[in-house]
Amino acid sequence: GVVGARKFLPYKNVSYAEAYKFCEIAFEGRCKKLKSSVEDEWIRNLQALRMLVDAYGAELKPTNPWYNSYVWWASQQGVLTKDFTNKKWYTRGEMAELTWGMMQVK
């Protein structure tokens, strides 16, 4: 095996494929792959949030810009990560924290 292959590396930017794995762990079979995504490309926090909220099944009204309803819903649930701001690259640690928060929503 590769030495260090089991390290989590929480400060490393999360890739689309890794974010999808987090989603699948939390919401098995309900995660949708974005058609425009590239597996090893980094994912922005808004896209990660959309992936998880859609898999959760929250019913949101369309807003302009699209992410307003997602950010509003997630803030109402108290699941947004500490420094959640628009259009930021997301780290593995932040993705884990957001996923865990989403799993706690009843």
mmCIF file of N, CA and C in Angstrom:
data_model
loop_
_atom_site.group_PDB
_atom_site.id
_atom_site.type_symbol
_atom_site.label_atom_id
_atom_site.label_comp_id
_atom_site.label_asym_id
_atom_site.label_seq_id
_atom_site.Cartn_x
_atom_site.Cartn_y
_atom_site.Cartn_z
ATOM 1 N N GLY A 1 0.821 -1.198 0.000
ATOM 2 C CA GLY A 1 0.000 0.000 0.000
ATOM 3 C C GLY A 1 0.853 1.244 0.000
ATOM 4 N N VAL A 2 0.243 2.329 -0.333
ATOM 5 C CA VAL A 2 0.918 3.624 -0.356
ATOM 6 C C VAL A 2 0.968 4.171 1.064
ATOM 7 N N VAL A 3 2.147 4.622 1.476
ATOM 8 C CA VAL A 3 2.292 5.197 2.807
ATOM 9 C C VAL A 3 1.473 6.485 2.868
ATOM 10 N N GLY A 4 0.663 6.632 3.905
ATOM 11 C CA GLY A 4 -0.130 7.837 4.088
ATOM 12 C C GLY A 4 -1.428 7.845 3.284
ATOM 13 N N ALA A 5 -1.770 6.751 2.661
ATOM 14 C CA ALA A 5 -2.969 6.711 1.821
ATOM 15 C C ALA A 5 -4.249 6.875 2.645
ATOM 16 N N ARG A 6 -4.170 6.608 3.931
ATOM 17 C CA ARG A 6 -5.365 6.701 4.771
ATOM 18 C C ARG A 6 -5.503 8.061 5.444
ATOM 19 N N LYS A 7 -4.644 8.994 5.131
ATOM 20 C CA LYS A 7 -4.734 10.318 5.753
ATOM 21 C C LYS A 7 -5.904 11.089 5.188
ATOM 22 N N PHE A 8 -6.585 11.824 6.052
ATOM 23 C CA PHE A 8 -7.772 12.568 5.646
ATOM 24 C C PHE A 8 -7.432 13.898 4.965
ATOM 25 N N LEU A 9 -6.350 14.559 5.391
ATOM 26 C CA LEU A 9 -5.924 15.838 4.823
ATOM 27 C C LEU A 9 -7.070 16.866 4.776
ATOM 28 N N PRO A 10 -7.559 17.301 5.944
ATOM 29 C CA PRO A 10 -8.741 18.163 6.006
ATOM 30 C C PRO A 10 -8.589 19.533 5.349
ATOM 31 N N TYR A 11 -7.347 20.024 5.189
ATOM 32 C CA TYR A 11 -7.160 21.367 4.625
ATOM 33 C C TYR A 11 -6.959 21.352 3.118
ATOM 34 N N LYS A 12 -6.952 20.169 2.537
ATOM 35 C CA LYS A 12 -6.812 20.037 1.083
ATOM 36 C C LYS A 12 -8.170 20.339 0.446
ATOM 37 N N ASN A 13 -8.154 21.042 -0.675
ATOM 38 C CA ASN A 13 -9.424 21.326 -1.364
ATOM 39 C C ASN A 13 -10.074 20.021 -1.788
ATOM 40 N N VAL A 14 -11.376 19.960 -1.646
ATOM 41 C CA VAL A 14 -12.123 18.746 -1.968
ATOM 42 C C VAL A 14 -12.394 18.722 -3.476
ATOM 43 N N SER A 15 -12.238 17.562 -4.069
ATOM 44 C CA SER A 15 -12.542 17.419 -5.496
ATOM 45 C C SER A 15 -14.018 17.075 -5.652
ATOM 46 N N TYR A 16 -14.515 17.213 -6.862
ATOM 47 C CA TYR A 16 -15.905 16.870 -7.135
ATOM 48 C C TYR A 16 -16.171 15.411 -6.773
ATOM 49 N N ALA A 17 -15.270 14.512 -7.183
ATOM 50 C CA ALA A 17 -15.448 13.078 -6.911
ATOM 51 C C ALA A 17 -15.484 12.799 -5.408
ATOM 52 N N GLU A 18 -14.626 13.470 -4.649
ATOM 53 C CA GLU A 18 -14.621 13.284 -3.194
ATOM 54 C C GLU A 18 -15.910 13.814 -2.573
ATOM 55 N N ALA A 19 -16.367 14.977 -3.041
ATOM 56 C CA ALA A 19 -17.618 15.551 -2.527
ATOM 57 C C ALA A 19 -18.774 14.597 -2.799
ATOM 58 N N TYR A 20 -18.769 13.997 -3.972
ATOM 59 C CA TYR A 20 -19.824 13.041 -4.326
ATOM 60 C C TYR A 20 -19.790 11.832 -3.387
ATOM 61 N N LYS A 21 -18.581 11.382 -3.010
ATOM 62 C CA LYS A 21 -18.466 10.254 -2.069
ATOM 63 C C LYS A 21 -19.057 10.623 -0.709
ATOM 64 N N PHE A 22 -18.791 11.843 -0.248
ATOM 65 C CA PHE A 22 -19.388 12.306 1.014
ATOM 66 C C PHE A 22 -20.912 12.244 0.911
ATOM 67 N N CYS A 23 -21.436 12.735 -0.196
ATOM 68 C CA CYS A 23 -22.886 12.753 -0.409
ATOM 69 C C CYS A 23 -23.442 11.330 -0.401
ATOM 70 N N GLU A 24 -22.762 10.423 -1.067
ATOM 71 C CA GLU A 24 -23.219 9.032 -1.131
ATOM 72 C C GLU A 24 -23.213 8.358 0.244
ATOM 73 N N ILE A 25 -22.235 8.703 1.070
ATOM 74 C CA ILE A 25 -22.189 8.144 2.429
ATOM 75 C C ILE A 25 -23.406 8.630 3.220
ATOM 76 N N ALA A 26 -23.740 9.905 3.052
ATOM 77 C CA ALA A 26 -24.851 10.487 3.807
ATOM 78 C C ALA A 26 -26.215 10.124 3.228
ATOM 79 N N PHE A 27 -26.324 10.140 1.920
ATOM 80 C CA PHE A 27 -27.624 9.985 1.254
ATOM 81 C C PHE A 27 -27.519 8.988 0.108
ATOM 82 N N GLU A 28 -27.165 7.775 0.426
ATOM 83 C CA GLU A 28 -26.911 6.727 -0.556
ATOM 84 C C GLU A 28 -28.007 6.636 -1.614
ATOM 85 N N GLY A 29 -27.606 6.703 -2.872
ATOM 86 C CA GLY A 29 -28.523 6.548 -3.982
ATOM 87 C C GLY A 29 -29.344 7.772 -4.334
ATOM 88 N N ARG A 30 -29.170 8.863 -3.569
ATOM 89 C CA ARG A 30 -29.978 10.063 -3.848
ATOM 90 C C ARG A 30 -29.153 11.223 -4.390
ATOM 91 N N CYS A 31 -27.845 11.012 -4.566
ATOM 92 C CA CYS A 31 -26.970 12.083 -5.035
ATOM 93 C C CYS A 31 -26.965 12.117 -6.553
ATOM 94 N N LYS A 32 -27.022 13.329 -7.084
ATOM 95 C CA LYS A 32 -27.002 13.497 -8.539
ATOM 96 C C LYS A 32 -25.654 14.059 -8.954
ATOM 97 N N LYS A 33 -25.087 13.480 -9.996
ATOM 98 C CA LYS A 33 -23.840 14.016 -10.539
ATOM 99 C C LYS A 33 -24.180 15.183 -11.454
ATOM 100 N N LEU A 34 -23.424 16.262 -11.306
ATOM 101 C CA LEU A 34 -23.628 17.418 -12.172
ATOM 102 C C LEU A 34 -23.015 17.106 -13.532
ATOM 103 N N LYS A 35 -23.748 17.335 -14.573
ATOM 104 C CA LYS A 35 -23.273 17.016 -15.923
ATOM 105 C C LYS A 35 -21.997 17.768 -16.291
ATOM 106 N N SER A 36 -21.866 18.990 -15.793
ATOM 107 C CA SER A 36 -20.724 19.825 -16.172
ATOM 108 C C SER A 36 -19.465 19.526 -15.351
ATOM 109 N N SER A 37 -19.536 18.608 -14.402
ATOM 110 C CA SER A 37 -18.416 18.410 -13.487
ATOM 111 C C SER A 37 -17.318 17.540 -14.084
ATOM 112 N N VAL A 38 -16.123 17.789 -13.621
ATOM 113 C CA VAL A 38 -14.962 16.963 -13.946
ATOM 114 C C VAL A 38 -14.539 16.333 -12.626
ATOM 115 N N GLU A 39 -14.379 15.017 -12.625
ATOM 116 C CA GLU A 39 -14.140 14.257 -11.385
ATOM 117 C C GLU A 39 -13.051 14.838 -10.469
ATOM 118 N N ASP A 40 -11.890 15.201 -11.043
ATOM 119 C CA ASP A 40 -10.777 15.640 -10.191
ATOM 120 C C ASP A 40 -10.722 17.160 -10.025
ATOM 121 N N GLU A 41 -11.723 17.840 -10.529
ATOM 122 C CA GLU A 41 -11.802 19.286 -10.393
ATOM 123 C C GLU A 41 -12.248 19.624 -8.971
ATOM 124 N N TRP A 42 -11.746 20.732 -8.442
ATOM 125 C CA TRP A 42 -12.208 21.182 -7.127
ATOM 126 C C TRP A 42 -13.659 21.598 -7.228
ATOM 127 N N ILE A 43 -14.341 21.527 -6.097
ATOM 128 C CA ILE A 43 -15.758 21.907 -6.068
ATOM 129 C C ILE A 43 -15.914 23.152 -5.195
ATOM 130 N N ARG A 44 -16.756 24.046 -5.629
ATOM 131 C CA ARG A 44 -17.051 25.248 -4.846
ATOM 132 C C ARG A 44 -18.064 24.891 -3.762
ATOM 133 N N ASN A 45 -18.049 25.662 -2.679
ATOM 134 C CA ASN A 45 -18.934 25.359 -1.557
ATOM 135 C C ASN A 45 -20.404 25.405 -1.947
ATOM 136 N N LEU A 46 -20.795 26.299 -2.856
ATOM 137 C CA LEU A 46 -22.209 26.384 -3.246
ATOM 138 C C LEU A 46 -22.651 25.129 -3.994
ATOM 139 N N GLN A 47 -21.768 24.568 -4.829
ATOM 140 C CA GLN A 47 -22.093 23.335 -5.550
ATOM 141 C C GLN A 47 -22.174 22.153 -4.578
ATOM 142 N N ALA A 48 -21.275 22.135 -3.602
ATOM 143 C CA ALA A 48 -21.301 21.076 -2.586
ATOM 144 C C ALA A 48 -22.603 21.153 -1.791
ATOM 145 N N LEU A 49 -22.981 22.366 -1.419
ATOM 146 C CA LEU A 49 -24.228 22.565 -0.677
ATOM 147 C C LEU A 49 -25.416 22.102 -1.514
ATOM 148 N N ARG A 50 -25.450 22.475 -2.788
ATOM 149 C CA ARG A 50 -26.558 22.080 -3.656
ATOM 150 C C ARG A 50 -26.648 20.557 -3.763
ATOM 151 N N MET A 51 -25.497 19.904 -3.918
ATOM 152 C CA MET A 51 -25.476 18.444 -4.023
ATOM 153 C C MET A 51 -26.119 17.806 -2.793
ATOM 154 N N LEU A 52 -25.739 18.266 -1.610
ATOM 155 C CA LEU A 52 -26.241 17.680 -0.365
ATOM 156 C C LEU A 52 -27.710 18.018 -0.113
ATOM 157 N N VAL A 53 -28.095 19.262 -0.336
ATOM 158 C CA VAL A 53 -29.478 19.675 -0.089
ATOM 159 C C VAL A 53 -30.426 18.965 -1.053
ATOM 160 N N ASP A 54 -30.017 18.839 -2.318
ATOM 161 C CA ASP A 54 -30.847 18.121 -3.289
ATOM 162 C C ASP A 54 -30.987 16.647 -2.897
ATOM 163 N N ALA A 55 -29.891 16.033 -2.452
ATOM 164 C CA ALA A 55 -29.939 14.627 -2.033
ATOM 165 C C ALA A 55 -30.816 14.465 -0.793
ATOM 166 N N TYR A 56 -30.770 15.440 0.100
ATOM 167 C CA TYR A 56 -31.615 15.425 1.295
ATOM 168 C C TYR A 56 -33.094 15.469 0.899
ATOM 169 N N GLY A 57 -33.383 16.200 -0.163
ATOM 170 C CA GLY A 57 -34.758 16.282 -0.637
ATOM 171 C C GLY A 57 -35.515 17.507 -0.175
ATOM 172 N N ALA A 58 -34.785 18.554 0.199
ATOM 173 C CA ALA A 58 -35.453 19.797 0.619
ATOM 174 C C ALA A 58 -36.199 20.396 -0.570
ATOM 175 N N GLU A 59 -37.395 20.890 -0.311
ATOM 176 C CA GLU A 59 -38.174 21.540 -1.369
ATOM 177 C C GLU A 59 -37.926 23.034 -1.294
ATOM 178 N N LEU A 60 -37.253 23.545 -2.313
ATOM 179 C CA LEU A 60 -36.872 24.952 -2.342
ATOM 180 C C LEU A 60 -37.583 25.671 -3.479
ATOM 181 N N LYS A 61 -37.893 26.933 -3.235
ATOM 182 C CA LYS A 61 -38.446 27.763 -4.306
ATOM 183 C C LYS A 61 -37.278 28.279 -5.149
ATOM 184 N N PRO A 62 -37.463 28.388 -6.461
ATOM 185 C CA PRO A 62 -36.395 28.940 -7.302
ATOM 186 C C PRO A 62 -36.102 30.399 -6.915
ATOM 187 N N THR A 63 -34.825 30.751 -6.862
ATOM 188 C CA THR A 63 -34.419 32.122 -6.546
ATOM 189 C C THR A 63 -33.384 32.577 -7.566
ATOM 190 N N ASN A 64 -33.157 33.873 -7.588
ATOM 191 C CA ASN A 64 -32.140 34.441 -8.464
ATOM 192 C C ASN A 64 -31.224 35.290 -7.606
ATOM 193 N N PRO A 65 -29.929 34.947 -7.474
ATOM 194 C CA PRO A 65 -29.278 33.770 -8.059
ATOM 195 C C PRO A 65 -29.768 32.470 -7.422
ATOM 196 N N TRP A 66 -29.548 31.368 -8.119
ATOM 197 C CA TRP A 66 -30.080 30.056 -7.731
ATOM 198 C C TRP A 66 -29.716 29.662 -6.310
ATOM 199 N N TYR A 67 -28.532 30.065 -5.852
ATOM 200 C CA TYR A 67 -28.051 29.559 -4.555
ATOM 201 C C TYR A 67 -28.679 30.252 -3.351
ATOM 202 N N ASN A 68 -29.384 31.360 -3.528
ATOM 203 C CA ASN A 68 -29.989 32.040 -2.376
ATOM 204 C C ASN A 68 -30.899 31.113 -1.569
ATOM 205 N N SER A 69 -31.723 30.330 -2.265
ATOM 206 C CA SER A 69 -32.644 29.441 -1.543
ATOM 207 C C SER A 69 -31.886 28.341 -0.800
ATOM 208 N N TYR A 70 -30.793 27.861 -1.372
ATOM 209 C CA TYR A 70 -29.991 26.824 -0.709
ATOM 210 C C TYR A 70 -29.317 27.370 0.542
ATOM 211 N N VAL A 71 -28.707 28.535 0.423
ATOM 212 C CA VAL A 71 -28.027 29.142 1.568
ATOM 213 C C VAL A 71 -29.047 29.483 2.657
ATOM 214 N N TRP A 72 -30.203 30.026 2.268
ATOM 215 C CA TRP A 72 -31.243 30.357 3.248
ATOM 216 C C TRP A 72 -31.703 29.098 3.982
ATOM 217 N N TRP A 73 -32.024 28.046 3.230
ATOM 218 C CA TRP A 73 -32.506 26.798 3.835
ATOM 219 C C TRP A 73 -31.471 26.224 4.795
ATOM 220 N N ALA A 74 -30.224 26.132 4.344
ATOM 221 C CA ALA A 74 -29.166 25.551 5.174
ATOM 222 C C ALA A 74 -28.904 26.393 6.415
ATOM 223 N N SER A 75 -29.006 27.717 6.286
ATOM 224 C CA SER A 75 -28.805 28.558 7.476
ATOM 225 C C SER A 75 -29.949 28.365 8.469
ATOM 226 N N GLN A 76 -31.166 28.156 7.973
ATOM 227 C CA GLN A 76 -32.309 27.877 8.854
ATOM 228 C C GLN A 76 -32.119 26.563 9.611
ATOM 229 N N GLN A 77 -31.450 25.604 8.971
ATOM 230 C CA GLN A 77 -31.187 24.305 9.602
ATOM 231 C C GLN A 77 -29.942 24.344 10.494
ATOM 232 N N GLY A 78 -29.179 25.413 10.398
ATOM 233 C CA GLY A 78 -27.965 25.547 11.203
ATOM 234 C C GLY A 78 -26.834 24.639 10.757
ATOM 235 N N VAL A 79 -26.765 24.346 9.466
ATOM 236 C CA VAL A 79 -25.741 23.400 8.990
ATOM 237 C C VAL A 79 -24.583 24.046 8.236
ATOM 238 N N LEU A 80 -24.664 25.338 7.954
ATOM 239 C CA LEU A 80 -23.580 25.969 7.200
ATOM 240 C C LEU A 80 -22.280 25.956 7.999
ATOM 241 N N THR A 81 -21.181 25.731 7.316
ATOM 242 C CA THR A 81 -19.878 25.744 7.982
ATOM 243 C C THR A 81 -19.529 27.177 8.389
ATOM 244 N N LYS A 82 -18.608 27.310 9.316
ATOM 245 C CA LYS A 82 -18.320 28.571 9.987
ATOM 246 C C LYS A 82 -18.092 29.755 9.044
ATOM 247 N N ASP A 83 -17.218 29.626 8.093
ATOM 248 C CA ASP A 83 -16.896 30.746 7.215
ATOM 249 C C ASP A 83 -17.534 30.593 5.839
ATOM 250 N N PHE A 84 -18.763 30.100 5.796
ATOM 251 C CA PHE A 84 -19.431 29.863 4.516
ATOM 252 C C PHE A 84 -19.728 31.190 3.830
ATOM 253 N N THR A 85 -19.094 31.410 2.696
ATOM 254 C CA THR A 85 -19.353 32.598 1.881
ATOM 255 C C THR A 85 -19.508 32.139 0.443
ATOM 256 N N ASN A 86 -20.081 32.982 -0.370
ATOM 257 C CA ASN A 86 -20.308 32.621 -1.767
ATOM 258 C C ASN A 86 -19.007 32.372 -2.523
ATOM 259 N N LYS A 87 -19.053 31.417 -3.420
ATOM 260 C CA LYS A 87 -18.001 31.171 -4.399
ATOM 261 C C LYS A 87 -16.624 30.960 -3.790
ATOM 262 N N LYS A 88 -16.520 30.066 -2.863
ATOM 263 C CA LYS A 88 -15.257 29.743 -2.207
ATOM 264 C C LYS A 88 -14.937 28.277 -2.497
ATOM 265 N N TRP A 89 -13.668 27.977 -2.726
ATOM 266 C CA TRP A 89 -13.288 26.561 -2.846
ATOM 267 C C TRP A 89 -13.514 25.927 -1.490
ATOM 268 N N TYR A 90 -13.893 24.674 -1.491
ATOM 269 C CA TYR A 90 -14.225 23.988 -0.237
ATOM 270 C C TYR A 90 -13.142 22.979 0.104
ATOM 271 N N THR A 91 -12.812 22.874 1.395
ATOM 272 C CA THR A 91 -11.816 21.888 1.816
ATOM 273 C C THR A 91 -12.508 20.583 2.190
ATOM 274 N N ARG A 92 -11.711 19.550 2.315
ATOM 275 C CA ARG A 92 -12.248 18.247 2.703
ATOM 276 C C ARG A 92 -12.869 18.310 4.097
ATOM 277 N N GLY A 93 -12.209 19.043 4.992
ATOM 278 C CA GLY A 93 -12.734 19.196 6.347
ATOM 279 C C GLY A 93 -14.079 19.904 6.363
ATOM 280 N N GLU A 94 -14.206 20.963 5.558
ATOM 281 C CA GLU A 94 -15.477 21.691 5.489
ATOM 282 C C GLU A 94 -16.571 20.817 4.880
ATOM 283 N N MET A 95 -16.207 20.020 3.871
ATOM 284 C CA MET A 95 -17.186 19.125 3.249
ATOM 285 C C MET A 95 -17.662 18.088 4.258
ATOM 286 N N ALA A 96 -16.738 17.569 5.049
ATOM 287 C CA ALA A 96 -17.100 16.592 6.083
ATOM 288 C C ALA A 96 -18.038 17.221 7.104
ATOM 289 N N GLU A 97 -17.726 18.450 7.523
ATOM 290 C CA GLU A 97 -18.547 19.153 8.508
ATOM 291 C C GLU A 97 -19.948 19.429 7.955
ATOM 292 N N LEU A 98 -20.034 19.902 6.710
ATOM 293 C CA LEU A 98 -21.322 20.184 6.092
ATOM 294 C C LEU A 98 -22.134 18.901 5.929
ATOM 295 N N THR A 99 -21.481 17.833 5.487
ATOM 296 C CA THR A 99 -22.175 16.554 5.307
ATOM 297 C C THR A 99 -22.725 16.048 6.634
ATOM 298 N N TRP A 100 -21.903 16.107 7.671
ATOM 299 C CA TRP A 100 -22.338 15.662 8.995
ATOM 300 C C TRP A 100 -23.536 16.499 9.462
ATOM 301 N N GLY A 101 -23.473 17.804 9.265
ATOM 302 C CA GLY A 101 -24.586 18.678 9.644
ATOM 303 C C GLY A 101 -25.863 18.295 8.906
ATOM 304 N N MET A 102 -25.734 18.017 7.626
ATOM 305 C CA MET A 102 -26.905 17.631 6.823
ATOM 306 C C MET A 102 -27.494 16.316 7.300
ATOM 307 N N MET A 103 -26.654 15.416 7.771
ATOM 308 C CA MET A 103 -27.131 14.124 8.268
ATOM 309 C C MET A 103 -27.913 14.285 9.569
ATOM 310 N N GLN A 104 -27.736 15.398 10.265
ATOM 311 C CA GLN A 104 -28.423 15.640 11.530
ATOM 312 C C GLN A 104 -29.787 16.295 11.341
ATOM 313 N N VAL A 105 -30.067 16.810 10.136
ATOM 314 C CA VAL A 105 -31.339 17.492 9.872
ATOM 315 C C VAL A 105 -32.464 16.462 9.875
ATOM 316 N N LYS A 106 -33.470 16.717 10.638
ATOM 317 C CA LYS A 106 -34.608 15.787 10.731
ATOM 318 C C LYS A 106 -35.642 16.110 9.686
#
